[in-house]
Amino acid sequence: MLKYDRDDARDVLERASARETTARVAAGAVCRRFLREFGITLGSHVVHLGGVDARRPDKMPADLNAAADESQLRTLDRDAEQEMIARIDAAKADGNTLGGIAEVVCDGVPVGLGSHVSWDRKLDGRLAAALMSIPAVKAVEIGLGVESARRKGSDVHDEIDPDERNVKAGRVRRRTNRAGGMEGGISNGEQIVLRASMKPISTLMRPLGTIEMKTREPAQAVAERSDVTAVPAMGVIAEAMTAFIVAQALLEKFGGDSLGETRRNYENYVAGLSGRQGR
């Protein structure tokens, strides 16, 4: 309000609302369809809500979104879901709101998207910025995330798997994926794993203290209808933003004036990677 010399917060809050992300989700759906042409798929699920952690399966479902959609809260842990629902009901009764964490998994991304050369071309930086642009998202993690700061290097970095099948196929695979599918700002062929942390919605049914902007007198914030949490929806928005950035990086890498040309460029590149064996 001060920046734009406004007296009414409504002028700001409507434009700052997450409602603007509907256009992003629509654009992300187009990007997702484009990525499918190259075998790249995306999905999201809730891994934390209102103080409750959801157990992450050792192996993700083949269709992550279909599995997540079986849950009211888009979580894969049904036991945790019941506790999350109880926390939501309690927060609603208290006039409060809850935050949480959603994880996005992008599978099938080829080696080589992004760059280590310039800071603005690093794929991890671009994805982090895209997720941070979602209203109420306050932190982004990639792969092991903040946990990597608490471990020794030998417990963080991913070893190369010397499996003969990978070697013969010209693939370089990791035994683990603590890096979250990117190293040095470049995709490494493993799943891209991102987590976005969302703060509780700021509109409370028990308003907090504020001031009246015209008089600077103490006041209470306005109470109006609001959701208790929007973490599952935030995960869907994060999917869309991930699809947008990955599609952008793929087009930068392979170019082309038609889908057919881009596909040929992609296939030639992948074939070239396989042909590197023994060089």
PDB file of C-alpha atoms in Angstrom:
ATOM      1  CA  MET A   1       0.000   0.000   0.000  1.00  0.00           C
ATOM      2  CA  LEU A   2       2.805   2.407   0.860  1.00  0.00           C
ATOM      3  CA  LYS A   3       4.680   1.566  -2.349  1.00  0.00           C
ATOM      4  CA  TYR A   4       1.699   2.370  -4.584  1.00  0.00           C
ATOM      5  CA  ASP A   5       0.269   5.159  -2.391  1.00  0.00           C
ATOM      6  CA  ARG A   6      -2.949   3.251  -1.691  1.00  0.00           C
ATOM      7  CA  ASP A   7      -5.357   3.668   1.200  1.00  0.00           C
ATOM      8  CA  ASP A   8      -7.374   0.487   0.567  1.00  0.00           C
ATOM      9  CA  ALA A   9      -5.686  -2.896   1.003  1.00  0.00           C
ATOM     10  CA  ARG A  10      -8.299  -4.432  -1.303  1.00  0.00           C
ATOM     11  CA  ASP A  11      -6.522  -2.906  -4.300  1.00  0.00           C
ATOM     12  CA  VAL A  12      -3.426  -4.927  -3.431  1.00  0.00           C
ATOM     13  CA  LEU A  13      -4.780  -8.137  -1.962  1.00  0.00           C
ATOM     14  CA  GLU A  14      -6.979  -8.991  -4.942  1.00  0.00           C
ATOM     15  CA  ARG A  15      -4.026  -8.845  -7.348  1.00  0.00           C
ATOM     16  CA  ALA A  16      -1.735 -10.592  -4.859  1.00  0.00           C
ATOM     17  CA  SER A  17      -4.270 -13.392  -4.354  1.00  0.00           C
ATOM     18  CA  ALA A  18      -3.450 -16.931  -5.466  1.00  0.00           C
ATOM     19  CA  ARG A  19      -6.405 -16.623  -7.839  1.00  0.00           C
ATOM     20  CA  GLU A  20      -3.915 -15.297 -10.384  1.00  0.00           C
ATOM     21  CA  THR A  21      -2.317 -18.752 -10.488  1.00  0.00           C
ATOM     22  CA  THR A  22      -5.282 -20.190 -12.414  1.00  0.00           C
ATOM     23  CA  ALA A  23      -3.716 -18.805 -15.599  1.00  0.00           C
ATOM     24  CA  ARG A  24      -0.400 -20.406 -14.645  1.00  0.00           C
ATOM     25  CA  VAL A  25      -2.042 -23.790 -14.134  1.00  0.00           C
ATOM     26  CA  ALA A  26      -3.709 -23.505 -17.548  1.00  0.00           C
ATOM     27  CA  ALA A  27      -0.377 -22.676 -19.205  1.00  0.00           C
ATOM     28  CA  GLY A  28       1.281 -25.458 -17.225  1.00  0.00           C
ATOM     29  CA  ALA A  29      -1.224 -27.961 -18.604  1.00  0.00           C
ATOM     30  CA  VAL A  30      -0.098 -27.092 -22.137  1.00  0.00           C
ATOM     31  CA  CYS A  31       3.550 -27.474 -21.103  1.00  0.00           C
ATOM     32  CA  ARG A  32       2.768 -30.809 -19.451  1.00  0.00           C
ATOM     33  CA  ARG A  33       1.193 -32.073 -22.677  1.00  0.00           C
ATOM     34  CA  PHE A  34       4.250 -30.936 -24.620  1.00  0.00           C
ATOM     35  CA  LEU A  35       6.610 -32.699 -22.204  1.00  0.00           C
ATOM     36  CA  ARG A  36       4.695 -35.950 -22.582  1.00  0.00           C
ATOM     37  CA  GLU A  37       5.893 -36.053 -26.190  1.00  0.00           C
ATOM     38  CA  PHE A  38       9.372 -36.609 -24.768  1.00  0.00           C
ATOM     39  CA  GLY A  39       8.393 -39.090 -22.070  1.00  0.00           C
ATOM     40  CA  ILE A  40       8.505 -36.516 -19.271  1.00  0.00           C
ATOM     41  CA  THR A  41       5.783 -36.726 -16.610  1.00  0.00           C
ATOM     42  CA  LEU A  42       5.025 -34.756 -13.453  1.00  0.00           C
ATOM     43  CA  GLY A  43       3.066 -35.247 -10.266  1.00  0.00           C
ATOM     44  CA  SER A  44       2.758 -33.848  -6.761  1.00  0.00           C
ATOM     45  CA  HIS A  45       1.711 -34.972  -3.314  1.00  0.00           C
ATOM     46  CA  VAL A  46       1.465 -33.455   0.164  1.00  0.00           C
ATOM     47  CA  VAL A  47       4.275 -34.525   2.496  1.00  0.00           C
ATOM     48  CA  HIS A  48       3.436 -32.307   5.487  1.00  0.00           C
ATOM     49  CA  LEU A  49       0.356 -30.449   6.681  1.00  0.00           C
ATOM     50  CA  GLY A  50      -0.367 -28.736   9.969  1.00  0.00           C
ATOM     51  CA  GLY A  51       2.470 -30.374  11.871  1.00  0.00           C
ATOM     52  CA  VAL A  52       1.816 -33.874  10.504  1.00  0.00           C
ATOM     53  CA  ASP A  53       4.458 -35.588   8.355  1.00  0.00           C
ATOM     54  CA  ALA A  54       3.386 -38.033   5.650  1.00  0.00           C
ATOM     55  CA  ARG A  55       5.531 -41.082   5.020  1.00  0.00           C
ATOM     56  CA  ARG A  56       7.155 -40.954   1.587  1.00  0.00           C
ATOM     57  CA  PRO A  57       7.102 -44.376  -0.135  1.00  0.00           C
ATOM     58  CA  ASP A  58      10.449 -45.900  -1.093  1.00  0.00           C
ATOM     59  CA  LYS A  59       9.194 -46.205  -4.665  1.00  0.00           C
ATOM     60  CA  MET A  60       6.845 -43.592  -6.064  1.00  0.00           C
ATOM     61  CA  PRO A  61       3.664 -44.778  -7.860  1.00  0.00           C
ATOM     62  CA  ALA A  62       3.903 -44.999 -11.649  1.00  0.00           C
ATOM     63  CA  ASP A  63       1.081 -42.431 -11.862  1.00  0.00           C
ATOM     64  CA  LEU A  64       1.745 -40.134  -8.921  1.00  0.00           C
ATOM     65  CA  ASN A  65      -1.188 -37.815  -9.561  1.00  0.00           C
ATOM     66  CA  ALA A  66      -3.679 -40.678  -9.831  1.00  0.00           C
ATOM     67  CA  ALA A  67      -2.450 -42.058  -6.507  1.00  0.00           C
ATOM     68  CA  ALA A  68      -2.532 -38.620  -4.864  1.00  0.00           C
ATOM     69  CA  ASP A  69      -6.035 -37.907  -6.170  1.00  0.00           C
ATOM     70  CA  GLU A  70      -7.345 -40.880  -4.191  1.00  0.00           C
ATOM     71  CA  SER A  71      -6.737 -38.783  -1.073  1.00  0.00           C
ATOM     72  CA  GLN A  72      -8.785 -35.741  -0.007  1.00  0.00           C
ATOM     73  CA  LEU A  73      -5.527 -33.976   0.777  1.00  0.00           C
ATOM     74  CA  ARG A  74      -3.465 -35.450  -2.074  1.00  0.00           C
ATOM     75  CA  THR A  75      -1.175 -37.359   0.275  1.00  0.00           C
ATOM     76  CA  LEU A  76       0.102 -40.908  -0.221  1.00  0.00           C
ATOM     77  CA  ASP A  77       0.019 -41.736   3.497  1.00  0.00           C
ATOM     78  CA  ARG A  78      -3.543 -42.627   4.494  1.00  0.00           C
ATOM     79  CA  ASP A  79      -2.743 -42.825   8.210  1.00  0.00           C
ATOM     80  CA  ALA A  80      -1.215 -39.363   8.159  1.00  0.00           C
ATOM     81  CA  GLU A  81      -4.208 -38.103   6.158  1.00  0.00           C
ATOM     82  CA  GLN A  82      -6.588 -38.862   9.018  1.00  0.00           C
ATOM     83  CA  GLU A  83      -4.421 -36.921  11.461  1.00  0.00           C
ATOM     84  CA  MET A  84      -4.146 -34.046   8.985  1.00  0.00           C
ATOM     85  CA  ILE A  85      -7.938 -33.895   8.669  1.00  0.00           C
ATOM     86  CA  ALA A  86      -8.241 -33.815  12.461  1.00  0.00           C
ATOM     87  CA  ARG A  87      -5.764 -30.916  12.605  1.00  0.00           C
ATOM     88  CA  ILE A  88      -7.717 -29.051   9.915  1.00  0.00           C
ATOM     89  CA  ASP A  89     -10.997 -29.511  11.801  1.00  0.00           C
ATOM     90  CA  ALA A  90      -9.377 -28.282  15.012  1.00  0.00           C
ATOM     91  CA  ALA A  91      -7.879 -25.243  13.288  1.00  0.00           C
ATOM     92  CA  LYS A  92     -11.233 -24.395  11.713  1.00  0.00           C
ATOM     93  CA  ALA A  93     -12.951 -24.541  15.083  1.00  0.00           C
ATOM     94  CA  ASP A  94     -10.239 -22.253  16.447  1.00  0.00           C
ATOM     95  CA  GLY A  95     -10.568 -19.769  13.578  1.00  0.00           C
ATOM     96  CA  ASN A  96      -7.018 -20.550  12.495  1.00  0.00           C
ATOM     97  CA  THR A  97      -5.159 -21.700   9.369  1.00  0.00           C
ATOM     98  CA  LEU A  98      -2.463 -24.279   8.566  1.00  0.00           C
ATOM     99  CA  GLY A  99       0.535 -24.490   6.253  1.00  0.00           C
ATOM    100  CA  GLY A 100       2.462 -27.426   4.875  1.00  0.00           C
ATOM    101  CA  ILE A 101       4.760 -28.873   2.244  1.00  0.00           C
ATOM    102  CA  ALA A 102       4.044 -30.323  -1.206  1.00  0.00           C
ATOM    103  CA  GLU A 103       6.536 -32.353  -3.223  1.00  0.00           C
ATOM    104  CA  VAL A 104       6.775 -32.307  -7.011  1.00  0.00           C
ATOM    105  CA  VAL A 105       8.389 -35.211  -8.866  1.00  0.00           C
ATOM    106  CA  CYS A 106       9.360 -34.810 -12.532  1.00  0.00           C
ATOM    107  CA  ASP A 107      10.332 -38.075 -14.229  1.00  0.00           C
ATOM    108  CA  GLY A 108      11.986 -38.732 -17.583  1.00  0.00           C
ATOM    109  CA  VAL A 109      13.994 -35.503 -17.813  1.00  0.00           C
ATOM    110  CA  PRO A 110      17.054 -36.060 -20.020  1.00  0.00           C
ATOM    111  CA  VAL A 111      20.614 -35.273 -19.025  1.00  0.00           C
ATOM    112  CA  GLY A 112      21.701 -31.774 -19.992  1.00  0.00           C
ATOM    113  CA  LEU A 113      18.868 -29.288 -19.412  1.00  0.00           C
ATOM    114  CA  GLY A 114      20.122 -26.058 -17.877  1.00  0.00           C
ATOM    115  CA  SER A 115      23.740 -24.926 -17.641  1.00  0.00           C
ATOM    116  CA  HIS A 116      26.620 -24.556 -15.196  1.00  0.00           C
ATOM    117  CA  VAL A 117      28.015 -21.579 -17.114  1.00  0.00           C
ATOM    118  CA  SER A 118      25.798 -18.639 -16.081  1.00  0.00           C
ATOM    119  CA  TRP A 119      23.836 -18.186 -12.876  1.00  0.00           C
ATOM    120  CA  ASP A 120      20.626 -17.289 -14.690  1.00  0.00           C
ATOM    121  CA  ARG A 121      20.663 -20.496 -16.767  1.00  0.00           C
ATOM    122  CA  LYS A 122      20.989 -22.918 -13.852  1.00  0.00           C
ATOM    123  CA  LEU A 123      17.948 -25.196 -13.930  1.00  0.00           C
ATOM    124  CA  ASP A 124      17.724 -25.571 -10.156  1.00  0.00           C
ATOM    125  CA  GLY A 125      17.791 -21.793  -9.681  1.00  0.00           C
ATOM    126  CA  ARG A 126      15.059 -21.280 -12.265  1.00  0.00           C
ATOM    127  CA  LEU A 127      12.844 -23.947 -10.727  1.00  0.00           C
ATOM    128  CA  ALA A 128      13.376 -22.571  -7.226  1.00  0.00           C
ATOM    129  CA  ALA A 129      12.463 -19.063  -8.392  1.00  0.00           C
ATOM    130  CA  ALA A 130       9.329 -20.356 -10.122  1.00  0.00           C
ATOM    131  CA  LEU A 131       8.126 -22.160  -7.008  1.00  0.00           C
ATOM    132  CA  MET A 132       9.005 -19.230  -4.753  1.00  0.00           C
ATOM    133  CA  SER A 133       6.791 -17.029  -6.952  1.00  0.00           C
ATOM    134  CA  ILE A 134       3.699 -18.956  -5.812  1.00  0.00           C
ATOM    135  CA  PRO A 135       1.797 -16.898  -3.214  1.00  0.00           C
ATOM    136  CA  ALA A 136       2.513 -17.988   0.398  1.00  0.00           C
ATOM    137  CA  VAL A 137       5.449 -20.259  -0.531  1.00  0.00           C
ATOM    138  CA  LYS A 138       8.309 -19.354   1.807  1.00  0.00           C
ATOM    139  CA  ALA A 139      10.938 -22.018   1.077  1.00  0.00           C
ATOM    140  CA  VAL A 140      11.966 -24.484  -1.635  1.00  0.00           C
ATOM    141  CA  GLU A 141      14.048 -27.639  -1.267  1.00  0.00           C
ATOM    142  CA  ILE A 142      15.680 -29.755  -3.953  1.00  0.00           C
ATOM    143  CA  GLY A 143      16.409 -33.423  -3.340  1.00  0.00           C
ATOM    144  CA  LEU A 144      17.726 -33.892   0.189  1.00  0.00           C
ATOM    145  CA  GLY A 145      17.276 -30.160   0.734  1.00  0.00           C
ATOM    146  CA  VAL A 146      18.115 -28.655   4.124  1.00  0.00           C
ATOM    147  CA  GLU A 147      18.940 -32.103   5.488  1.00  0.00           C
ATOM    148  CA  SER A 148      22.098 -32.053   3.343  1.00  0.00           C
ATOM    149  CA  ALA A 149      23.459 -29.261   5.566  1.00  0.00           C
ATOM    150  CA  ARG A 150      23.307 -31.588   8.574  1.00  0.00           C
ATOM    151  CA  ARG A 151      25.143 -34.541   7.008  1.00  0.00           C
ATOM    152  CA  LYS A 152      28.694 -35.388   6.029  1.00  0.00           C
ATOM    153  CA  GLY A 153      29.629 -35.225   2.370  1.00  0.00           C
ATOM    154  CA  SER A 154      29.778 -39.008   2.086  1.00  0.00           C
ATOM    155  CA  ASP A 155      26.136 -39.128   3.190  1.00  0.00           C
ATOM    156  CA  VAL A 156      25.008 -36.459   0.743  1.00  0.00           C
ATOM    157  CA  HIS A 157      26.644 -36.943  -2.642  1.00  0.00           C
ATOM    158  CA  ASP A 158      25.323 -39.592  -5.031  1.00  0.00           C
ATOM    159  CA  GLU A 159      27.631 -42.372  -6.193  1.00  0.00           C
ATOM    160  CA  ILE A 160      27.712 -43.310  -9.874  1.00  0.00           C
ATOM    161  CA  ASP A 161      26.266 -46.774 -10.489  1.00  0.00           C
ATOM    162  CA  PRO A 162      28.717 -48.878 -12.568  1.00  0.00           C
ATOM    163  CA  ASP A 163      25.976 -51.360 -13.551  1.00  0.00           C
ATOM    164  CA  GLU A 164      27.029 -52.971 -16.845  1.00  0.00           C
ATOM    165  CA  ARG A 165      23.601 -52.463 -18.406  1.00  0.00           C
ATOM    166  CA  ASN A 166      23.855 -48.722 -17.892  1.00  0.00           C
ATOM    167  CA  VAL A 167      27.407 -48.637 -19.220  1.00  0.00           C
ATOM    168  CA  LYS A 168      26.450 -50.524 -22.386  1.00  0.00           C
ATOM    169  CA  ALA A 169      23.498 -48.209 -22.953  1.00  0.00           C
ATOM    170  CA  GLY A 170      25.680 -45.149 -22.477  1.00  0.00           C
ATOM    171  CA  ARG A 171      23.763 -44.091 -19.358  1.00  0.00           C
ATOM    172  CA  VAL A 172      25.303 -42.536 -16.256  1.00  0.00           C
ATOM    173  CA  ARG A 173      23.009 -43.344 -13.325  1.00  0.00           C
ATOM    174  CA  ARG A 174      23.275 -42.720  -9.588  1.00  0.00           C
ATOM    175  CA  ARG A 175      22.767 -45.232  -6.792  1.00  0.00           C
ATOM    176  CA  THR A 176      20.751 -42.596  -4.918  1.00  0.00           C
ATOM    177  CA  ASN A 177      19.069 -39.316  -5.822  1.00  0.00           C
ATOM    178  CA  ARG A 178      19.908 -37.011  -2.941  1.00  0.00           C
ATOM    179  CA  ALA A 179      20.738 -34.239  -5.424  1.00  0.00           C
ATOM    180  CA  GLY A 180      17.138 -34.258  -6.624  1.00  0.00           C
ATOM    181  CA  GLY A 181      17.920 -34.750 -10.300  1.00  0.00           C
ATOM    182  CA  MET A 182      20.194 -31.744 -10.811  1.00  0.00           C
ATOM    183  CA  GLU A 183      23.908 -31.125 -10.326  1.00  0.00           C
ATOM    184  CA  GLY A 184      25.752 -27.916 -11.119  1.00  0.00           C
ATOM    185  CA  GLY A 185      22.561 -26.364 -12.452  1.00  0.00           C
ATOM    186  CA  ILE A 186      22.082 -29.172 -15.005  1.00  0.00           C
ATOM    187  CA  SER A 187      19.622 -32.080 -15.069  1.00  0.00           C
ATOM    188  CA  ASN A 188      21.462 -35.377 -14.526  1.00  0.00           C
ATOM    189  CA  GLY A 189      18.855 -37.836 -15.807  1.00  0.00           C
ATOM    190  CA  GLU A 190      17.419 -38.777 -12.425  1.00  0.00           C
ATOM    191  CA  GLN A 191      13.994 -37.694 -11.159  1.00  0.00           C
ATOM    192  CA  ILE A 192      13.756 -33.995 -10.390  1.00  0.00           C
ATOM    193  CA  VAL A 193      12.424 -33.764  -6.831  1.00  0.00           C
ATOM    194  CA  LEU A 194      11.261 -30.408  -5.443  1.00  0.00           C
ATOM    195  CA  ARG A 195       9.481 -29.437  -2.232  1.00  0.00           C
ATOM    196  CA  ALA A 196       7.672 -26.153  -1.645  1.00  0.00           C
ATOM    197  CA  SER A 197       6.828 -24.992   1.883  1.00  0.00           C
ATOM    198  CA  MET A 198       3.681 -22.909   2.235  1.00  0.00           C
ATOM    199  CA  LYS A 199       2.908 -20.676   5.202  1.00  0.00           C
ATOM    200  CA  PRO A 200      -0.614 -20.702   6.695  1.00  0.00           C
ATOM    201  CA  ILE A 201      -3.171 -18.591   4.819  1.00  0.00           C
ATOM    202  CA  SER A 202      -3.114 -15.045   6.216  1.00  0.00           C
ATOM    203  CA  THR A 203      -6.894 -14.531   6.279  1.00  0.00           C
ATOM    204  CA  LEU A 204      -7.988 -15.607   9.775  1.00  0.00           C
ATOM    205  CA  MET A 205     -11.472 -15.939  11.225  1.00  0.00           C
ATOM    206  CA  ARG A 206      -9.950 -14.617  14.450  1.00  0.00           C
ATOM    207  CA  PRO A 207      -8.299 -11.494  13.017  1.00  0.00           C
ATOM    208  CA  LEU A 208      -4.959 -10.217  14.245  1.00  0.00           C
ATOM    209  CA  GLY A 209      -4.203  -6.659  15.239  1.00  0.00           C
ATOM    210  CA  THR A 210      -3.379  -4.026  12.615  1.00  0.00           C
ATOM    211  CA  ILE A 211      -3.926  -0.315  12.026  1.00  0.00           C
ATOM    212  CA  GLU A 212      -6.378   1.800  10.061  1.00  0.00           C
ATOM    213  CA  MET A 213      -4.176   3.180   7.271  1.00  0.00           C
ATOM    214  CA  LYS A 214      -5.888   6.572   7.036  1.00  0.00           C
ATOM    215  CA  THR A 215      -5.808   7.370  10.753  1.00  0.00           C
ATOM    216  CA  ARG A 216      -2.980   5.043  11.903  1.00  0.00           C
ATOM    217  CA  GLU A 217      -5.252   4.069  14.805  1.00  0.00           C
ATOM    218  CA  PRO A 218      -5.174   0.480  16.165  1.00  0.00           C
ATOM    219  CA  ALA A 219      -7.700  -1.837  14.511  1.00  0.00           C
ATOM    220  CA  GLN A 220      -8.520  -5.487  13.826  1.00  0.00           C
ATOM    221  CA  ALA A 221      -8.006  -7.077  10.430  1.00  0.00           C
ATOM    222  CA  VAL A 222     -11.172  -7.891   8.491  1.00  0.00           C
ATOM    223  CA  ALA A 223     -12.576 -11.414   8.944  1.00  0.00           C
ATOM    224  CA  GLU A 224     -13.908 -12.962   5.745  1.00  0.00           C
ATOM    225  CA  ARG A 225     -14.444 -16.427   4.315  1.00  0.00           C
ATOM    226  CA  SER A 226     -11.199 -18.301   3.857  1.00  0.00           C
ATOM    227  CA  ASP A 227      -9.918 -21.854   3.551  1.00  0.00           C
ATOM    228  CA  VAL A 228      -8.123 -23.402   6.502  1.00  0.00           C
ATOM    229  CA  THR A 229      -5.377 -24.689   4.219  1.00  0.00           C
ATOM    230  CA  ALA A 230      -4.465 -24.674   0.529  1.00  0.00           C
ATOM    231  CA  VAL A 231      -1.412 -26.941   0.540  1.00  0.00           C
ATOM    232  CA  PRO A 232      -2.884 -29.589  -1.839  1.00  0.00           C
ATOM    233  CA  ALA A 233      -3.823 -26.863  -4.343  1.00  0.00           C
ATOM    234  CA  MET A 234      -0.384 -25.297  -3.986  1.00  0.00           C
ATOM    235  CA  GLY A 235       1.122 -28.631  -5.050  1.00  0.00           C
ATOM    236  CA  VAL A 236      -0.870 -28.517  -8.289  1.00  0.00           C
ATOM    237  CA  ILE A 237       0.342 -24.967  -8.942  1.00  0.00           C
ATOM    238  CA  ALA A 238       3.918 -26.100  -8.246  1.00  0.00           C
ATOM    239  CA  GLU A 239       3.477 -28.855 -10.843  1.00  0.00           C
ATOM    240  CA  ALA A 240       2.404 -26.264 -13.403  1.00  0.00           C
ATOM    241  CA  MET A 241       5.374 -24.020 -12.674  1.00  0.00           C
ATOM    242  CA  THR A 242       7.750 -26.983 -12.876  1.00  0.00           C
ATOM    243  CA  ALA A 243       6.266 -28.027 -16.219  1.00  0.00           C
ATOM    244  CA  PHE A 244       6.653 -24.478 -17.538  1.00  0.00           C
ATOM    245  CA  ILE A 245      10.334 -24.210 -16.584  1.00  0.00           C
ATOM    246  CA  VAL A 246      11.281 -27.717 -17.758  1.00  0.00           C
ATOM    247  CA  ALA A 247       9.498 -27.164 -21.092  1.00  0.00           C
ATOM    248  CA  GLN A 248      11.294 -23.848 -21.491  1.00  0.00           C
ATOM    249  CA  ALA A 249      14.674 -25.467 -20.760  1.00  0.00           C
ATOM    250  CA  LEU A 250      13.937 -28.328 -23.160  1.00  0.00           C
ATOM    251  CA  LEU A 251      13.122 -25.926 -25.986  1.00  0.00           C
ATOM    252  CA  GLU A 252      16.260 -23.928 -25.262  1.00  0.00           C
ATOM    253  CA  LYS A 253      18.299 -27.115 -25.510  1.00  0.00           C
ATOM    254  CA  PHE A 254      16.697 -28.701 -28.583  1.00  0.00           C
ATOM    255  CA  GLY A 255      15.001 -25.817 -30.414  1.00  0.00           C
ATOM    256  CA  GLY A 256      12.992 -26.386 -33.575  1.00  0.00           C
ATOM    257  CA  ASP A 257      10.172 -24.644 -35.428  1.00  0.00           C
ATOM    258  CA  SER A 258       7.841 -27.629 -35.139  1.00  0.00           C
ATOM    259  CA  LEU A 259       7.231 -30.465 -32.729  1.00  0.00           C
ATOM    260  CA  GLY A 260       8.656 -32.891 -35.273  1.00  0.00           C
ATOM    261  CA  GLU A 261      11.894 -30.936 -35.559  1.00  0.00           C
ATOM    262  CA  THR A 262      12.250 -30.651 -31.787  1.00  0.00           C
ATOM    263  CA  ARG A 263      11.636 -34.381 -31.437  1.00  0.00           C
ATOM    264  CA  ARG A 264      14.292 -35.184 -34.049  1.00  0.00           C
ATOM    265  CA  ASN A 265      16.800 -32.940 -32.302  1.00  0.00           C
ATOM    266  CA  TYR A 266      15.982 -34.615 -29.000  1.00  0.00           C
ATOM    267  CA  GLU A 267      16.296 -38.139 -30.403  1.00  0.00           C
ATOM    268  CA  ASN A 268      19.613 -37.336 -32.105  1.00  0.00           C
ATOM    269  CA  TYR A 269      20.950 -35.938 -28.833  1.00  0.00           C
ATOM    270  CA  VAL A 270      19.889 -39.003 -26.835  1.00  0.00           C
ATOM    271  CA  ALA A 271      21.408 -41.287 -29.481  1.00  0.00           C
ATOM    272  CA  GLY A 272      24.612 -39.275 -29.284  1.00  0.00           C
ATOM    273  CA  LEU A 273      24.795 -39.789 -25.527  1.00  0.00           C
ATOM    274  CA  SER A 274      24.530 -43.540 -26.023  1.00  0.00           C
ATOM    275  CA  GLY A 275      27.232 -43.372 -28.683  1.00  0.00           C
ATOM    276  CA  ARG A 276      29.725 -41.899 -26.215  1.00  0.00           C
ATOM    277  CA  GLN A 277      30.500 -45.375 -24.805  1.00  0.00           C
ATOM    278  CA  GLY A 278      34.181 -46.188 -25.151  1.00  0.00           C
ATOM    279  CA  ARG A 279      35.237 -42.672 -26.231  1.00  0.00           C
TER     280      ARG A 279
END
